[in-house]
Short mmCIF file of C-alpha atoms and ligand atoms in Angstrom, two decimals:
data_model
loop_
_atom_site.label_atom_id
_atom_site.label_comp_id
_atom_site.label_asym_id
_atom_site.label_seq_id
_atom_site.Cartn_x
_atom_site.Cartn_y
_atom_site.Cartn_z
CA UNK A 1 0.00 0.00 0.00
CA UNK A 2 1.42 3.47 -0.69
CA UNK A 3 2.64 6.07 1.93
CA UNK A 4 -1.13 8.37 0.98
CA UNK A 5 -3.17 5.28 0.68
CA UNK A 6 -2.46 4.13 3.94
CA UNK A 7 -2.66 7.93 5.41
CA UNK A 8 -5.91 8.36 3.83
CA UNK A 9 -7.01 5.20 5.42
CA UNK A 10 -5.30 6.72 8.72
CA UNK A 11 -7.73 9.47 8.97
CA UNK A 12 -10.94 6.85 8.64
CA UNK A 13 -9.22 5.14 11.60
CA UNK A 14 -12.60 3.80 13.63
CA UNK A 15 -10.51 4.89 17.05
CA UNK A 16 -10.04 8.79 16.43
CA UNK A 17 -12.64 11.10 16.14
CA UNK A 18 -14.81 11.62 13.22
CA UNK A 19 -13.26 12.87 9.87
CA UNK A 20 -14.83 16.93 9.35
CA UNK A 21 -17.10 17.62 7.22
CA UNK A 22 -16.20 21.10 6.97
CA UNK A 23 -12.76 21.88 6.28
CA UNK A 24 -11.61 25.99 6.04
CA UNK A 25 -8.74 27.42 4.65
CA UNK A 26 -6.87 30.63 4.76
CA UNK A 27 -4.41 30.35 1.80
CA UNK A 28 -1.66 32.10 2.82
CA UNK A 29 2.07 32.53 1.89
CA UNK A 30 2.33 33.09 -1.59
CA UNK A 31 3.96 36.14 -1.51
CA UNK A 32 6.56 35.41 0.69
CA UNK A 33 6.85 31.69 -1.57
CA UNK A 34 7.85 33.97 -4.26
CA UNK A 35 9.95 36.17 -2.56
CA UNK A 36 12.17 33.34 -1.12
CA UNK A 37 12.74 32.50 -4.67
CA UNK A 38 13.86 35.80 -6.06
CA UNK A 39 10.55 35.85 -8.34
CA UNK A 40 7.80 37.96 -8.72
CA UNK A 41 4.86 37.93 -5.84
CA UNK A 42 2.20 37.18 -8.85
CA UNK A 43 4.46 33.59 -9.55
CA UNK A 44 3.60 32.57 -5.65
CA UNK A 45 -0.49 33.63 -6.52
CA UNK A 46 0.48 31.55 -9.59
CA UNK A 47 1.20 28.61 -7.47
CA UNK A 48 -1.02 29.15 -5.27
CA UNK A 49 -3.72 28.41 -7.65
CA UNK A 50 -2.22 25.01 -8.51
CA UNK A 51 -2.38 24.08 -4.68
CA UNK A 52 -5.91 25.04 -4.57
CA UNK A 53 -6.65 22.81 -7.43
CA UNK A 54 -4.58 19.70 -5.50
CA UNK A 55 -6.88 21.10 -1.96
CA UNK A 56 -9.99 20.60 -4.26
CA UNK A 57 -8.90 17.05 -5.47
CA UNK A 58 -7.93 15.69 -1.77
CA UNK A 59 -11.17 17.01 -0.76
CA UNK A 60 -13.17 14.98 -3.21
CA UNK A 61 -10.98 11.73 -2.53
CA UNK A 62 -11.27 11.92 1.32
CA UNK A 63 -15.04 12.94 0.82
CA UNK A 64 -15.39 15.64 2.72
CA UNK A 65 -18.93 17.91 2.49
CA UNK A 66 -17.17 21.38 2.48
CA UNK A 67 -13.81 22.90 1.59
CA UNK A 68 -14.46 26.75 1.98
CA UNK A 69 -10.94 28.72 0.81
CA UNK A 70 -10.06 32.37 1.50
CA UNK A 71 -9.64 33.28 -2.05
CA UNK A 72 -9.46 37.67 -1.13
CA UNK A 73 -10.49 39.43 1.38
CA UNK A 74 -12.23 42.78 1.93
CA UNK A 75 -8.85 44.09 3.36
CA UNK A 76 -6.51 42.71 0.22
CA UNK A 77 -8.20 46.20 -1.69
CA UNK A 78 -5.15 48.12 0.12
CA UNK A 79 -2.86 46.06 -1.54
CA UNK A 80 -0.59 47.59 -4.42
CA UNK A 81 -3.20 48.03 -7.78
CA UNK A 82 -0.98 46.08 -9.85
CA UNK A 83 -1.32 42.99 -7.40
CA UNK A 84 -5.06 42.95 -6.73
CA UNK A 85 -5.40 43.15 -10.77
CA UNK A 86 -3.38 39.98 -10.75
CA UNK A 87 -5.46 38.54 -7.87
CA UNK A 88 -8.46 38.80 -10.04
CA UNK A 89 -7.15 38.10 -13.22
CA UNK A 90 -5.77 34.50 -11.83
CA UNK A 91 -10.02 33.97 -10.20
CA UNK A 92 -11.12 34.51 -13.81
CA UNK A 93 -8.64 31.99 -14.93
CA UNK A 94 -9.82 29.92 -12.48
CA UNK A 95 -13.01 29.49 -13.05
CA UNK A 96 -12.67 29.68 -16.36
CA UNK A 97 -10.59 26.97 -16.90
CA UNK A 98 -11.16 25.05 -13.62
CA UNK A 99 -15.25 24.92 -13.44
CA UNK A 100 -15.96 22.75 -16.54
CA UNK A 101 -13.97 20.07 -14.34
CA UNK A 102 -15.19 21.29 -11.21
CA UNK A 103 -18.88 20.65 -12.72
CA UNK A 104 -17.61 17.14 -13.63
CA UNK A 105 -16.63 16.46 -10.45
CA UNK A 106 -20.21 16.91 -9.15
CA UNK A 107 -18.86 19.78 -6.96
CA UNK A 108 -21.16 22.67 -6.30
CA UNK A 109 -19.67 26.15 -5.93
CA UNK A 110 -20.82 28.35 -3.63
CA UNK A 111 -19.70 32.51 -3.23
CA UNK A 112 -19.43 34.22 0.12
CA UNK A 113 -18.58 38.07 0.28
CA UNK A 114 -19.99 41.18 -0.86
CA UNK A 115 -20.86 41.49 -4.32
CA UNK A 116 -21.77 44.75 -5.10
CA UNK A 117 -18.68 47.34 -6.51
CA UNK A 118 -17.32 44.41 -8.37
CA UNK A 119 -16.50 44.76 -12.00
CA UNK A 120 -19.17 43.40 -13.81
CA UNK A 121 -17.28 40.56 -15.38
CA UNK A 122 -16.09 39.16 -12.29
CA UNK A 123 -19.67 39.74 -10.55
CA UNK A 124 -20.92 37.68 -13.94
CA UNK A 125 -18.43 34.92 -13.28
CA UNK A 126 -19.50 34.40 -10.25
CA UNK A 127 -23.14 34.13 -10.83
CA UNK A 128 -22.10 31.59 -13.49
CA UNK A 129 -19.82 28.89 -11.29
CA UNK A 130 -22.80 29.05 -8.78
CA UNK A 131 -25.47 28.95 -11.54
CA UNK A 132 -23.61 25.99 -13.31
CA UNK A 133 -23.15 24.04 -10.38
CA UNK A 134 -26.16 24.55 -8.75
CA UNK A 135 -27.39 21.12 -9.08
CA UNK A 136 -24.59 19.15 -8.10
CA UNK A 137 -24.41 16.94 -4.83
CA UNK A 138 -20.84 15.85 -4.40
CA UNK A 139 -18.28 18.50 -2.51
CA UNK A 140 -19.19 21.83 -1.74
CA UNK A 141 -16.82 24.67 -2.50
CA UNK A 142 -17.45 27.66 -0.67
CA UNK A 143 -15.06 30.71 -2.12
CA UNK A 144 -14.75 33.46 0.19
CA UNK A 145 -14.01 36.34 -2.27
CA UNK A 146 -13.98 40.00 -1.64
CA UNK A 147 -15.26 38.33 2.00
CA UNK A 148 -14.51 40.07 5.47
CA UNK A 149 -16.31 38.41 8.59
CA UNK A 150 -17.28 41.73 10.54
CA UNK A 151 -18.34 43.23 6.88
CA UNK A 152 -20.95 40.34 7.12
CA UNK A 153 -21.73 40.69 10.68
CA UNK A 154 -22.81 44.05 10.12
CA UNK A 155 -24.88 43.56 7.05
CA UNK A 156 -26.91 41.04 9.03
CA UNK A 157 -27.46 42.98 11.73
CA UNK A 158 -28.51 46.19 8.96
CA UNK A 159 -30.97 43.77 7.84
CA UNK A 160 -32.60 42.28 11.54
CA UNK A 161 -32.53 45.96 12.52
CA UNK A 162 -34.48 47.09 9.25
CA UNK A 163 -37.07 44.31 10.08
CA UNK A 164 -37.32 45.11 13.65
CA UNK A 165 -37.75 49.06 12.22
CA UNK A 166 -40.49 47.36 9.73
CA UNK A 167 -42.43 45.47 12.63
CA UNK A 168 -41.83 42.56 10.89
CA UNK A 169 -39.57 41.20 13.32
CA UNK A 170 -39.89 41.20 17.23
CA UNK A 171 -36.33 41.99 18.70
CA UNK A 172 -36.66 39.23 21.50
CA UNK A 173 -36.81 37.07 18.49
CA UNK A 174 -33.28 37.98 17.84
CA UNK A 175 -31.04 35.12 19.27
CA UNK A 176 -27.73 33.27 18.17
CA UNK A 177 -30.34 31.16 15.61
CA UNK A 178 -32.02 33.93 14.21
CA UNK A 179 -28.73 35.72 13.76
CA UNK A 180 -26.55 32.78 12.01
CA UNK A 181 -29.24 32.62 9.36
CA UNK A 182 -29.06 36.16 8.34
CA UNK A 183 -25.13 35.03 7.56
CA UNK A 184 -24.49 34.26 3.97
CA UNK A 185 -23.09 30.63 5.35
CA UNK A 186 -26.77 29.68 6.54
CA UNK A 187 -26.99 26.78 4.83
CA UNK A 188 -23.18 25.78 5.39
CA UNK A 189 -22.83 24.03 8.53
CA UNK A 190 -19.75 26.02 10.49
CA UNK A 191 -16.28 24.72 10.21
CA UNK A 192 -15.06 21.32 11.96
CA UNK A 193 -11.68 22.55 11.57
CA UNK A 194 -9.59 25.93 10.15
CA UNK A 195 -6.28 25.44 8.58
CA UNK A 196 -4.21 28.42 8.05
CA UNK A 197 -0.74 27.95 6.16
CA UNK A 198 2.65 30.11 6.41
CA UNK A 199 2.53 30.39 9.77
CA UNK A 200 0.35 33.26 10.99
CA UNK A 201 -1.77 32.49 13.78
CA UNK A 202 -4.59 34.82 13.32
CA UNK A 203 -7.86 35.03 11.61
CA UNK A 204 -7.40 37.98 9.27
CA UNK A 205 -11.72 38.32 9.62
CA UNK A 206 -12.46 34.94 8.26
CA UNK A 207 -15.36 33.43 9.02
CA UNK A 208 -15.66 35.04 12.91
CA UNK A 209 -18.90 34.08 13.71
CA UNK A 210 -19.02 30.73 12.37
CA UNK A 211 -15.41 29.77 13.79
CA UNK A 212 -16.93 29.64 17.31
CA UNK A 213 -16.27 26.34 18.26
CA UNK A 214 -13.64 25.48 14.95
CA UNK A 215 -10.64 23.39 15.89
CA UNK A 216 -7.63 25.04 14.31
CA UNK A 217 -4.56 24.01 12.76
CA UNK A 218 -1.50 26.41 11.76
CA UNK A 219 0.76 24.73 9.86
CA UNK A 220 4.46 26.20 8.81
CA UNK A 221 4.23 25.79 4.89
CA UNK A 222 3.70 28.58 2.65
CA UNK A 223 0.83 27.95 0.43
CA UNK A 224 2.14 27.11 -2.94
CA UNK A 225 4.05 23.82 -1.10
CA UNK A 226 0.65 22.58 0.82
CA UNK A 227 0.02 19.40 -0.89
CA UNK A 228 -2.11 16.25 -0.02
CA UNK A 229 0.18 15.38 2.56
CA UNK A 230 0.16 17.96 4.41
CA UNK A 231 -4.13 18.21 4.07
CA UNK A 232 -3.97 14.71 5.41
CA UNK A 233 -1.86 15.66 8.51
CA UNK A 234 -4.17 18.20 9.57
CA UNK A 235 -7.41 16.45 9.49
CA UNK A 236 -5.48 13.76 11.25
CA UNK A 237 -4.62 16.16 13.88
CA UNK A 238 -8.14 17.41 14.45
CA UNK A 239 -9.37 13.99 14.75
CA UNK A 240 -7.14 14.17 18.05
CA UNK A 241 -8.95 16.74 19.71
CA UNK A 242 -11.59 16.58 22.06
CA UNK A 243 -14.42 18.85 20.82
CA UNK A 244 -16.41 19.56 24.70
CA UNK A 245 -18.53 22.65 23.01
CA UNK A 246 -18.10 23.94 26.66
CA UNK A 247 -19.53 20.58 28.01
CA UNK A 248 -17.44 17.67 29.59
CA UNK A 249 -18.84 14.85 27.75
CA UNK A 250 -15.75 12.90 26.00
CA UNK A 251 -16.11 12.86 21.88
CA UNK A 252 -15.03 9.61 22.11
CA UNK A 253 -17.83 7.96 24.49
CA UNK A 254 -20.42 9.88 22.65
CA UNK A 255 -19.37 9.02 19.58
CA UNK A 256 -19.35 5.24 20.91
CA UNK A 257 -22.49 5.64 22.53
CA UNK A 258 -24.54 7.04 19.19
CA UNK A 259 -23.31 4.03 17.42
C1 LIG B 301 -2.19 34.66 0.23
O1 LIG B 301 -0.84 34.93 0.11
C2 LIG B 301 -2.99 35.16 -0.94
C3 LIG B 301 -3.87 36.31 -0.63
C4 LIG B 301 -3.92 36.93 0.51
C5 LIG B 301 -4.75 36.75 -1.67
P1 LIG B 301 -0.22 36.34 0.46
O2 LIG B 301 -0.21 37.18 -0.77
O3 LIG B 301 -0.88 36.95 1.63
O4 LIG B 301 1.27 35.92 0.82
P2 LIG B 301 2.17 36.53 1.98
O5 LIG B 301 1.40 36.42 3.25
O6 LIG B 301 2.44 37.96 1.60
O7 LIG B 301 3.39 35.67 1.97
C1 LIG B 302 -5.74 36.46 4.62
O1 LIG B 302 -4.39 36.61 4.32
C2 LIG B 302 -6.55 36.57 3.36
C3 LIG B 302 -6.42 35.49 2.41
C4 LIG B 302 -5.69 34.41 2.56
C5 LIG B 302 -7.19 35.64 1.20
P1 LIG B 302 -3.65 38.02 4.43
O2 LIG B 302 -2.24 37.78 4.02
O3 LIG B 302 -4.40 39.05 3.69
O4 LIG B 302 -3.76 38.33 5.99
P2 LIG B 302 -2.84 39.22 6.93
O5 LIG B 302 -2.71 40.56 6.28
O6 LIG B 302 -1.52 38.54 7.05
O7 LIG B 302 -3.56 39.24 8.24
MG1 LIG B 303 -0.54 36.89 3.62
#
């Protein structure tokens, strides 16, 4: 048996925890991936692309219901012009040339993050991988694009208060619930586990509300290098935590118990 087959088979193991179904990434090191190299920062967004693509193919093979990736955030704007314009030229590449395979695949893409001020071929392409994919049932890939976490907060909240303002909504109504399904995620159940690569150790205002009770794993590679390996090593490290949810129960005698 090869080195992956019998890792992939490691992270089934009936004696750890169970495998997530929702799997988050924050894609990060590219830059400095070029940098280290003496090239260009767009050659590390380059490469960065191709490790999403291996991310997406792991995902499928270890059958796991959710990969949501932190493709741009609300805060990458600031960065130089010429370097967002490569940021979103390599998306449009993306999709372009990645969805046709993506739809074979049976994966179903979903978009999180503010739409409106995008160009209006980007805000097109976007309709079209969701539109596309709409009916497919395999794994679901949630892009977080032009996506900030307190940006969403806040738009939720616009819209409870406008409700309340309407009478259409009474404000002792308002409770965690009610509040996580004004999110755009509300039919994406929160992350099992958040892996962020290069090193940082910090959420950057992804997915705040929803990482509540995420297990995280930082791992020391720079994006472009993240292969299948090193997917496989974190999900094999969350299924050695104990997930309490602020409870004592043990995952391990529940689990055994519900089976
Ligand atoms: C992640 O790599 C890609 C995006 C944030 C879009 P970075 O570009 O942040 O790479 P570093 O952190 O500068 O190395
Ligand atoms: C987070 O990475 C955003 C994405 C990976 C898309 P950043 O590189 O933008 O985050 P900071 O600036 O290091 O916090
Ligand atoms: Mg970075």
């Amino acid at each position: 048996m090869s080195g992956s087959a019998s890792k992939d088979r490691a992270i089934r193991d009936p004696d750890t925890g169970s495998a997530p179904r929702h799997v988050a990434i924050i894609m990060d090191g590219n830059g400095r991936w070029a940098t280290q190299r003496g090239l260009p920062r767009l050659e590390g967004h380059r490469r960065g692309v191709e490790a999403l693509r291996r991310a997406v193919r792991a995902a499928i093979d270890l059958k796991i219901g959710y990969l949501t990736v932190y493709s741009f955030s609300a805060e990458n704007w600031t960065r130089p012009f010429d370097e967002v314009q490569s940021l979103l030229g390599l998306l449009h590449l993306f999709i372009r040339n990645d969805l046709a395979e993506l739809n074979a695949n049976n994966v179903r893409v979903r978009i999180i993050g503010e739409r409106q001020g995008l160009a209006p071929d980007i805000a097109q392409l976007l309709i079209e991988a969701e539109s596309v994919t709409i009916n497919n049932t395999g794994l679901v890939l949630v892009v977080a694009f032009n996506y900030g976490a307190r940006q969403e907060i806040a738009a939720a909240a616009r819209r409870l208060a406008q409700r309340v303002k309407e009478g259409k909504l009474h404000l002792d109504d308002i409770d965690a619930d009610c509040f996580g399904a004004e999110l755009e995620t509300n039919d994406i159940p929160d992350p099992d586990l958040i892996i962020r690569t290069s090193g940082e150790q910090r959420l950057s205002n992804f997915l705040l509300w929803q990482a509540a009770y995420s297990e995280f794993v930082f791992l020391p590679v720079l994006w472009p290098d993240f292969d299948r390996a090193a997917f496989i090593s974190a999900i094999a490290e969350y299924m050695h935590r104990d997930r309490r949810y602020g409870g004592l129960t043990a995952p391990q005698l529940s689990k055994k118990s519900a089976s």
